[in-house]
Amino acid sequence: MRKLLNTLFVTTVDAYVSLDGENVVIQRGEDELARFPLHTLENIVTFTYPGASPALMGACARNSINLCFCTPNGRFLARTTGKSNGNVLLRRTQYRIADDAVASCRIAKNMIFGKVYNARWSIERTIRDNGLRIDQEKLQTVSAILQNSLFSINSATELDSLRGLEGETAAAYFSAFDELILNEKAEFFFRGRSRRPPLDKVNAMLSFVYTLLANDCTAALEAVGLDAYVGFLHRDRPGRASLASDLMEELRACFADRFVLTLINNKVIKAKNFQERESGAVIMTDEGCKKLIKAWQERKREEITHPFIKEKMAWGLVPYVQALLLARYLREDLEEYPPFLWK
């Protein structure tokens, strides 16, 4: 259990959440694990199988406390709401800002700033930790490009110019991505980003992990009452969770890409975990997918210190905290949306 930003996260998979008087109680079998005063909470997000008591659901509905149910893997299931709930006002604000290009840009540029900042820091960590095994000059050149772009991103006032800057920095970052691969270079090489379909093993892993991250971001946004399908940088498209695509931008390099690199460099995923189709598409085998998902869940349990709220938490909670911060900005509790800046 962890309480962050007046939100209680219940991550013990076999825990049951109930109400005792005016307190939320977390139990495992007959054992009480923790309790929190109900009136101090704005949200409760559970990642448990047993669920919550009807009494607690009723109390949350009456007190306009958002109670959200997710699977232990983070997939959104449902949310309880009462007659009086602030989510409609939050979403109406979201829709108004999404229709305003200038207001959308103010949020989107912070997300892209976070993306480029984290991409640069990922490169800098590789230079620091593996300087003798890489082309330092190439990585330092790309790092300088990313560093120099941060001012332009922070000064952007139009979405089209911001998209152009995002595209340029992404191209520079991926031009050096192969240097970040330290082992099994004959099998795991990167010649450029290919998506539909992925044309090599690294792209197959990136696409798979980006899908997992997008699902986590979608669940996080739904959990705090935002519409995951109405974005600020990514515009409306049927079937696309555009706001989730926005939110995951700042987590791509530091969370998803570093995870893929770790699996390759630590030889967790091997060449036998892939197969090539006649079309040239490379996909992961069932065994490879299971191995990757298992490692993904383990990575999400690793703890970090959130750079903005200065609290320790599991990596898997970062999308939820960023979604909460975005909701607070939309409610005007924060002056601007604070992106996740990896340290």
Short mmCIF file of C-alpha atoms in Angstrom, two decimals:
data_model
loop_
_atom_site.label_atom_id
_atom_site.label_comp_id
_atom_site.label_asym_id
_atom_site.label_seq_id
_atom_site.Cartn_x
_atom_site.Cartn_y
_atom_site.Cartn_z
CA MET A 1 0.00 0.00 0.00
CA ARG A 2 1.16 3.53 -0.71
CA LYS A 3 -0.58 6.86 -0.25
CA LEU A 4 0.50 9.50 -2.78
CA LEU A 5 -1.21 12.80 -3.59
CA ASN A 6 -4.25 11.83 -1.47
CA THR A 7 -4.52 8.62 -3.49
CA LEU A 8 -4.30 5.18 -1.89
CA PHE A 9 -2.69 2.55 -4.12
CA VAL A 10 -3.40 -1.02 -3.00
CA THR A 11 -0.83 -3.22 -4.72
CA THR A 12 -0.88 -6.36 -2.56
CA VAL A 13 -2.57 -8.74 -5.00
CA ASP A 14 -4.41 -10.82 -2.37
CA ALA A 15 -5.57 -7.88 -0.25
CA TYR A 16 -9.22 -7.05 0.43
CA VAL A 17 -10.31 -3.44 0.97
CA SER A 18 -13.19 -2.72 3.31
CA LEU A 19 -14.76 -0.04 5.52
CA ASP A 20 -14.56 0.08 9.31
CA GLY A 21 -16.39 3.10 10.63
CA GLU A 22 -14.76 6.02 8.80
CA ASN A 23 -11.59 4.12 7.95
CA VAL A 24 -10.44 2.23 4.88
CA VAL A 25 -9.00 -1.10 6.00
CA ILE A 26 -6.70 -3.31 3.96
CA GLN A 27 -6.73 -6.96 4.97
CA ARG A 28 -5.04 -10.15 3.87
CA GLY A 29 -7.13 -12.98 5.21
CA GLU A 30 -7.62 -12.27 8.92
CA ASP A 31 -4.62 -9.95 9.12
CA GLU A 32 -5.02 -6.20 8.99
CA LEU A 33 -2.24 -4.67 6.88
CA ALA A 34 -3.12 -0.98 7.14
CA ARG A 35 -5.91 1.53 7.64
CA PHE A 36 -6.44 5.09 6.44
CA PRO A 37 -9.08 7.71 7.36
CA LEU A 38 -11.57 7.83 4.50
CA HIS A 39 -11.96 11.62 4.60
CA THR A 40 -8.26 12.15 3.78
CA LEU A 41 -8.55 10.35 0.41
CA GLU A 42 -9.57 11.57 -3.02
CA ASN A 43 -8.86 8.34 -4.89
CA ILE A 44 -8.41 4.65 -4.17
CA VAL A 45 -6.81 2.50 -6.88
CA THR A 46 -6.68 -1.24 -6.26
CA PHE A 47 -4.56 -3.79 -8.12
CA THR A 48 -6.04 -6.76 -6.28
CA TYR A 49 -8.05 -9.88 -7.02
CA PRO A 50 -10.38 -9.96 -3.94
CA GLY A 51 -11.73 -6.43 -4.55
CA ALA A 52 -13.60 -4.19 -2.12
CA SER A 53 -16.62 -4.39 0.15
CA PRO A 54 -20.02 -3.00 -0.93
CA ALA A 55 -19.95 -0.75 2.16
CA LEU A 56 -16.72 0.86 1.02
CA MET A 57 -18.00 1.28 -2.54
CA GLY A 58 -21.13 2.98 -1.20
CA ALA A 59 -19.13 5.29 1.08
CA CYS A 60 -16.83 6.26 -1.78
CA ALA A 61 -19.81 7.02 -4.01
CA ARG A 62 -21.48 9.15 -1.33
CA ASN A 63 -18.29 11.10 -0.63
CA SER A 64 -17.23 11.54 -4.29
CA ILE A 65 -14.12 9.44 -3.76
CA ASN A 66 -12.95 7.78 -6.96
CA LEU A 67 -12.61 4.00 -6.40
CA CYS A 68 -10.91 2.29 -9.31
CA PHE A 69 -10.32 -1.42 -9.92
CA CYS A 70 -7.38 -2.68 -12.00
CA THR A 71 -5.92 -6.12 -12.50
CA PRO A 72 -2.57 -6.85 -10.77
CA ASN A 73 -0.96 -6.29 -14.18
CA GLY A 74 -2.45 -2.80 -14.37
CA ARG A 75 -5.32 -3.30 -16.83
CA PHE A 76 -8.26 -1.01 -16.06
CA LEU A 77 -11.44 -2.88 -15.09
CA ALA A 78 -14.00 -0.49 -13.61
CA ARG A 79 -14.56 2.61 -11.52
CA THR A 80 -17.32 3.33 -9.03
CA THR A 81 -18.96 6.75 -9.09
CA GLY A 82 -21.84 8.28 -7.20
CA LYS A 83 -24.51 10.81 -8.18
CA SER A 84 -22.26 13.74 -7.36
CA ASN A 85 -18.82 13.37 -8.93
CA GLY A 86 -16.22 15.84 -10.17
CA ASN A 87 -15.10 13.72 -13.09
CA VAL A 88 -17.61 15.33 -15.45
CA LEU A 89 -16.17 18.76 -14.70
CA LEU A 90 -12.64 17.44 -15.13
CA ARG A 91 -13.48 15.92 -18.50
CA ARG A 92 -15.29 19.03 -19.69
CA THR A 93 -12.12 21.00 -18.88
CA GLN A 94 -10.07 18.40 -20.73
CA TYR A 95 -12.28 18.67 -23.81
CA ARG A 96 -12.16 22.48 -23.81
CA ILE A 97 -8.36 22.49 -23.64
CA ALA A 98 -8.11 19.80 -26.33
CA ASP A 99 -10.12 22.09 -28.62
CA ASP A 100 -7.77 25.01 -27.90
CA ALA A 101 -4.48 24.58 -29.80
CA VAL A 102 -2.59 27.11 -27.66
CA ALA A 103 -3.75 25.62 -24.35
CA SER A 104 -3.02 22.11 -25.67
CA CYS A 105 0.49 23.17 -26.62
CA ARG A 106 1.20 24.36 -23.07
CA ILE A 107 0.66 20.81 -21.81
CA ALA A 108 2.11 18.96 -24.80
CA LYS A 109 5.39 20.87 -24.78
CA ASN A 110 6.03 19.82 -21.16
CA MET A 111 5.44 16.19 -22.11
CA ILE A 112 7.83 16.44 -25.08
CA PHE A 113 10.35 18.31 -22.93
CA GLY A 114 10.24 15.33 -20.55
CA LYS A 115 10.63 12.90 -23.44
CA VAL A 116 13.73 14.60 -24.85
CA TYR A 117 15.24 15.25 -21.41
CA ASN A 118 14.90 11.57 -20.51
CA ALA A 119 16.24 10.42 -23.89
CA ARG A 120 19.33 12.56 -23.40
CA TRP A 121 19.80 11.31 -19.85
CA SER A 122 19.56 7.70 -21.07
CA ILE A 123 22.39 8.39 -23.53
CA GLU A 124 24.45 10.18 -20.87
CA ARG A 125 24.12 7.22 -18.51
CA THR A 126 25.43 4.88 -21.18
CA ILE A 127 28.40 7.19 -21.79
CA ARG A 128 29.09 7.29 -18.05
CA ASP A 129 28.73 3.57 -17.40
CA ASN A 130 30.11 2.05 -20.62
CA GLY A 131 32.42 4.66 -22.08
CA LEU A 132 35.01 2.13 -23.30
CA ARG A 133 32.48 -0.03 -25.17
CA ILE A 134 30.73 2.61 -27.26
CA ASP A 135 31.34 5.33 -29.82
CA GLN A 136 31.49 8.17 -27.30
CA GLU A 137 31.82 10.89 -29.91
CA LYS A 138 28.64 9.81 -31.69
CA LEU A 139 26.63 9.63 -28.48
CA GLN A 140 27.96 12.96 -27.24
CA THR A 141 26.98 14.60 -30.52
CA VAL A 142 23.41 13.27 -30.24
CA SER A 143 23.27 14.27 -26.57
CA ALA A 144 24.23 17.83 -27.53
CA ILE A 145 21.49 17.91 -30.19
CA LEU A 146 18.91 16.83 -27.64
CA GLN A 147 20.19 19.31 -25.07
CA ASN A 148 20.05 22.19 -27.54
CA SER A 149 16.48 21.29 -28.55
CA LEU A 150 15.13 21.64 -25.01
CA PHE A 151 15.05 25.44 -25.17
CA SER A 152 13.14 25.39 -28.47
CA ILE A 153 10.67 22.86 -27.09
CA ASN A 154 10.11 24.91 -23.96
CA SER A 155 9.49 28.01 -26.10
CA ALA A 156 7.06 26.34 -28.54
CA THR A 157 3.64 27.95 -28.87
CA GLU A 158 2.23 25.96 -31.79
CA LEU A 159 1.50 22.25 -31.98
CA ASP A 160 2.81 21.89 -35.52
CA SER A 161 6.21 23.34 -34.61
CA LEU A 162 6.27 21.16 -31.48
CA ARG A 163 5.59 18.06 -33.57
CA GLY A 164 8.42 19.06 -35.87
CA LEU A 165 10.83 19.38 -32.94
CA GLU A 166 9.65 16.05 -31.54
CA GLY A 167 10.25 14.36 -34.89
CA GLU A 168 13.74 15.85 -35.25
CA THR A 169 14.81 14.83 -31.75
CA ALA A 170 13.35 11.34 -32.14
CA ALA A 171 15.34 10.88 -35.36
CA ALA A 172 18.54 12.02 -33.63
CA TYR A 173 17.93 9.75 -30.64
CA PHE A 174 17.21 6.67 -32.73
CA SER A 175 20.23 7.37 -34.94
CA ALA A 176 22.36 6.49 -31.90
CA PHE A 177 20.17 3.77 -30.42
CA ASP A 178 22.29 0.95 -31.83
CA GLU A 179 25.21 2.22 -29.73
CA LEU A 180 23.18 1.56 -26.58
CA ILE A 181 23.05 -2.16 -27.44
CA LEU A 182 26.13 -3.68 -25.82
CA ASN A 183 25.72 -7.44 -26.28
CA GLU A 184 24.60 -9.90 -28.96
CA LYS A 185 25.17 -7.27 -31.67
CA ALA A 186 25.02 -9.84 -34.45
CA GLU A 187 21.43 -10.74 -33.55
CA PHE A 188 20.20 -7.54 -31.90
CA PHE A 189 20.95 -4.57 -34.12
CA PHE A 190 19.02 -1.38 -34.80
CA ARG A 191 19.10 0.35 -38.19
CA GLY A 192 16.09 2.60 -37.69
CA ARG A 193 12.58 2.56 -36.26
CA SER A 194 10.15 0.26 -38.11
CA ARG A 195 6.63 -0.19 -36.76
CA ARG A 196 4.05 -1.82 -39.00
CA PRO A 197 5.55 -4.32 -39.25
CA PRO A 198 8.73 -4.34 -37.12
CA LEU A 199 11.58 -5.55 -39.33
CA ASP A 200 14.10 -6.66 -36.72
CA LYS A 201 14.20 -8.08 -33.20
CA VAL A 202 14.83 -4.77 -31.45
CA ASN A 203 11.90 -3.08 -33.17
CA ALA A 204 9.70 -6.07 -32.36
CA MET A 205 10.55 -5.65 -28.67
CA LEU A 206 10.10 -1.88 -28.73
CA SER A 207 6.67 -2.16 -30.34
CA PHE A 208 5.58 -4.83 -27.85
CA VAL A 209 6.76 -2.84 -24.83
CA TYR A 210 5.25 0.42 -26.14
CA THR A 211 1.91 -1.42 -26.30
CA LEU A 212 2.28 -2.51 -22.67
CA LEU A 213 3.19 1.04 -21.62
CA ALA A 214 0.26 2.50 -23.58
CA ASN A 215 -2.11 0.12 -21.79
CA ASP A 216 -0.69 1.18 -18.42
CA CYS A 217 -1.10 4.87 -19.30
CA THR A 218 -4.66 4.29 -20.51
CA ALA A 219 -5.53 2.57 -17.23
CA ALA A 220 -3.92 5.37 -15.23
CA LEU A 221 -5.89 8.08 -17.03
CA GLU A 222 -9.17 6.18 -16.66
CA ALA A 223 -8.40 5.67 -12.98
CA VAL A 224 -8.23 9.41 -12.28
CA GLY A 225 -11.31 10.22 -14.35
CA LEU A 226 -9.72 11.54 -17.56
CA ASP A 227 -10.72 10.51 -21.07
CA ALA A 228 -7.77 8.53 -22.43
CA TYR A 229 -9.00 9.03 -26.01
CA VAL A 230 -8.86 12.85 -26.10
CA GLY A 231 -5.27 14.07 -26.32
CA PHE A 232 -3.42 17.36 -26.58
CA LEU A 233 -0.48 16.52 -28.88
CA HIS A 234 -1.99 13.43 -30.51
CA ARG A 235 -5.30 14.47 -32.01
CA ASP A 236 -8.54 12.49 -32.10
CA ARG A 237 -8.51 9.31 -34.14
CA PRO A 238 -11.10 6.52 -33.82
CA GLY A 239 -9.77 3.71 -31.67
CA ARG A 240 -6.61 5.51 -30.54
CA ALA A 241 -6.08 6.42 -26.89
CA SER A 242 -4.58 9.79 -27.82
CA LEU A 243 -4.07 11.12 -24.29
CA ALA A 244 -2.36 7.84 -23.32
CA SER A 245 -0.06 8.37 -26.32
CA ASP A 246 0.69 11.85 -24.96
CA LEU A 247 1.34 10.65 -21.43
CA MET A 248 3.66 7.82 -22.43
CA GLU A 249 5.98 10.10 -24.43
CA GLU A 250 8.00 11.15 -21.40
CA LEU A 251 8.29 7.51 -20.26
CA ARG A 252 9.45 5.96 -23.54
CA ALA A 253 13.22 6.39 -23.22
CA CYS A 254 13.63 6.11 -19.45
CA PHE A 255 11.16 3.27 -18.85
CA ALA A 256 10.34 1.34 -22.03
CA ASP A 257 13.57 1.74 -24.03
CA ARG A 258 15.85 1.15 -21.04
CA PHE A 259 13.83 -1.95 -20.23
CA VAL A 260 14.34 -3.34 -23.75
CA LEU A 261 18.05 -2.55 -23.60
CA THR A 262 18.33 -4.30 -20.23
CA LEU A 263 16.72 -7.47 -21.62
CA ILE A 264 19.17 -7.50 -24.53
CA ASN A 265 22.31 -6.48 -22.67
CA ASN A 266 21.65 -8.93 -19.81
CA LYS A 267 20.81 -11.69 -22.33
CA VAL A 268 17.35 -12.27 -20.87
CA ILE A 269 15.77 -12.37 -24.33
CA LYS A 270 17.55 -14.43 -26.99
CA ALA A 271 17.37 -14.81 -30.76
CA LYS A 272 15.34 -18.00 -30.43
CA ASN A 273 12.51 -15.94 -28.90
CA PHE A 274 11.70 -14.44 -32.32
CA GLN A 275 10.44 -15.64 -35.66
CA GLU A 276 10.49 -14.02 -39.09
CA ARG A 277 7.51 -14.18 -41.40
CA GLU A 278 7.59 -14.35 -45.19
CA SER A 279 6.64 -10.67 -45.37
CA GLY A 280 9.84 -9.76 -43.51
CA ALA A 281 8.02 -8.94 -40.27
CA VAL A 282 9.76 -10.07 -37.09
CA ILE A 283 7.54 -11.07 -34.16
CA MET A 284 8.15 -12.54 -30.74
CA THR A 285 7.28 -16.16 -30.06
CA ASP A 286 4.79 -17.06 -27.33
CA GLU A 287 7.69 -18.07 -25.08
CA GLY A 288 9.42 -14.75 -25.78
CA CYS A 289 6.25 -12.79 -24.99
CA LYS A 290 5.78 -14.62 -21.69
CA LYS A 291 9.40 -14.00 -20.73
CA LEU A 292 9.15 -10.31 -21.59
CA ILE A 293 5.86 -9.78 -19.75
CA LYS A 294 7.25 -11.50 -16.64
CA ALA A 295 10.30 -9.22 -16.71
CA TRP A 296 8.04 -6.18 -17.32
CA GLN A 297 6.03 -6.90 -14.20
CA GLU A 298 9.24 -7.31 -12.21
CA ARG A 299 10.55 -3.98 -13.51
CA LYS A 300 7.30 -2.25 -12.54
CA ARG A 301 7.86 -3.38 -8.94
CA GLU A 302 11.32 -1.78 -8.73
CA GLU A 303 11.36 1.38 -6.62
CA ILE A 304 12.44 4.86 -7.66
CA THR A 305 12.11 8.31 -6.12
CA HIS A 306 9.67 10.45 -8.08
CA PRO A 307 11.55 13.63 -9.10
CA PHE A 308 8.60 15.98 -8.54
CA ILE A 309 6.83 14.75 -5.42
CA LYS A 310 10.06 13.34 -3.89
CA GLU A 311 8.39 10.11 -2.77
CA LYS A 312 9.60 6.56 -3.26
CA MET A 313 7.31 4.39 -5.36
CA ALA A 314 7.29 1.45 -7.74
CA TRP A 315 7.98 2.20 -11.41
CA GLY A 316 4.52 0.83 -12.17
CA LEU A 317 2.87 3.67 -10.25
CA VAL A 318 4.61 6.43 -12.23
CA PRO A 319 1.90 6.59 -14.97
CA TYR A 320 -0.76 6.91 -12.25
CA VAL A 321 1.09 9.71 -10.49
CA GLN A 322 1.61 11.56 -13.78
CA ALA A 323 -2.10 11.15 -14.56
CA LEU A 324 -2.93 12.57 -11.13
CA LEU A 325 -0.61 15.53 -11.70
CA LEU A 326 -2.24 16.16 -15.08
CA ALA A 327 -5.69 16.07 -13.48
CA ARG A 328 -4.52 18.52 -10.82
CA TYR A 329 -3.23 20.88 -13.47
CA LEU A 330 -6.57 20.73 -15.30
CA ARG A 331 -8.31 21.54 -12.02
CA GLU A 332 -5.92 24.50 -11.61
CA ASP A 333 -4.34 23.05 -8.48
CA LEU A 334 -0.93 23.30 -10.23
CA GLU A 335 0.40 26.20 -12.31
CA GLU A 336 1.65 23.84 -15.00
CA TYR A 337 1.85 20.13 -15.72
CA PRO A 338 5.14 18.74 -14.30
CA PRO A 339 6.64 16.12 -16.64
CA PHE A 340 8.51 13.11 -15.29
CA LEU A 341 12.20 14.07 -15.45
CA TRP A 342 14.27 10.96 -14.83
CA LYS A 343 17.30 11.30 -12.58
#
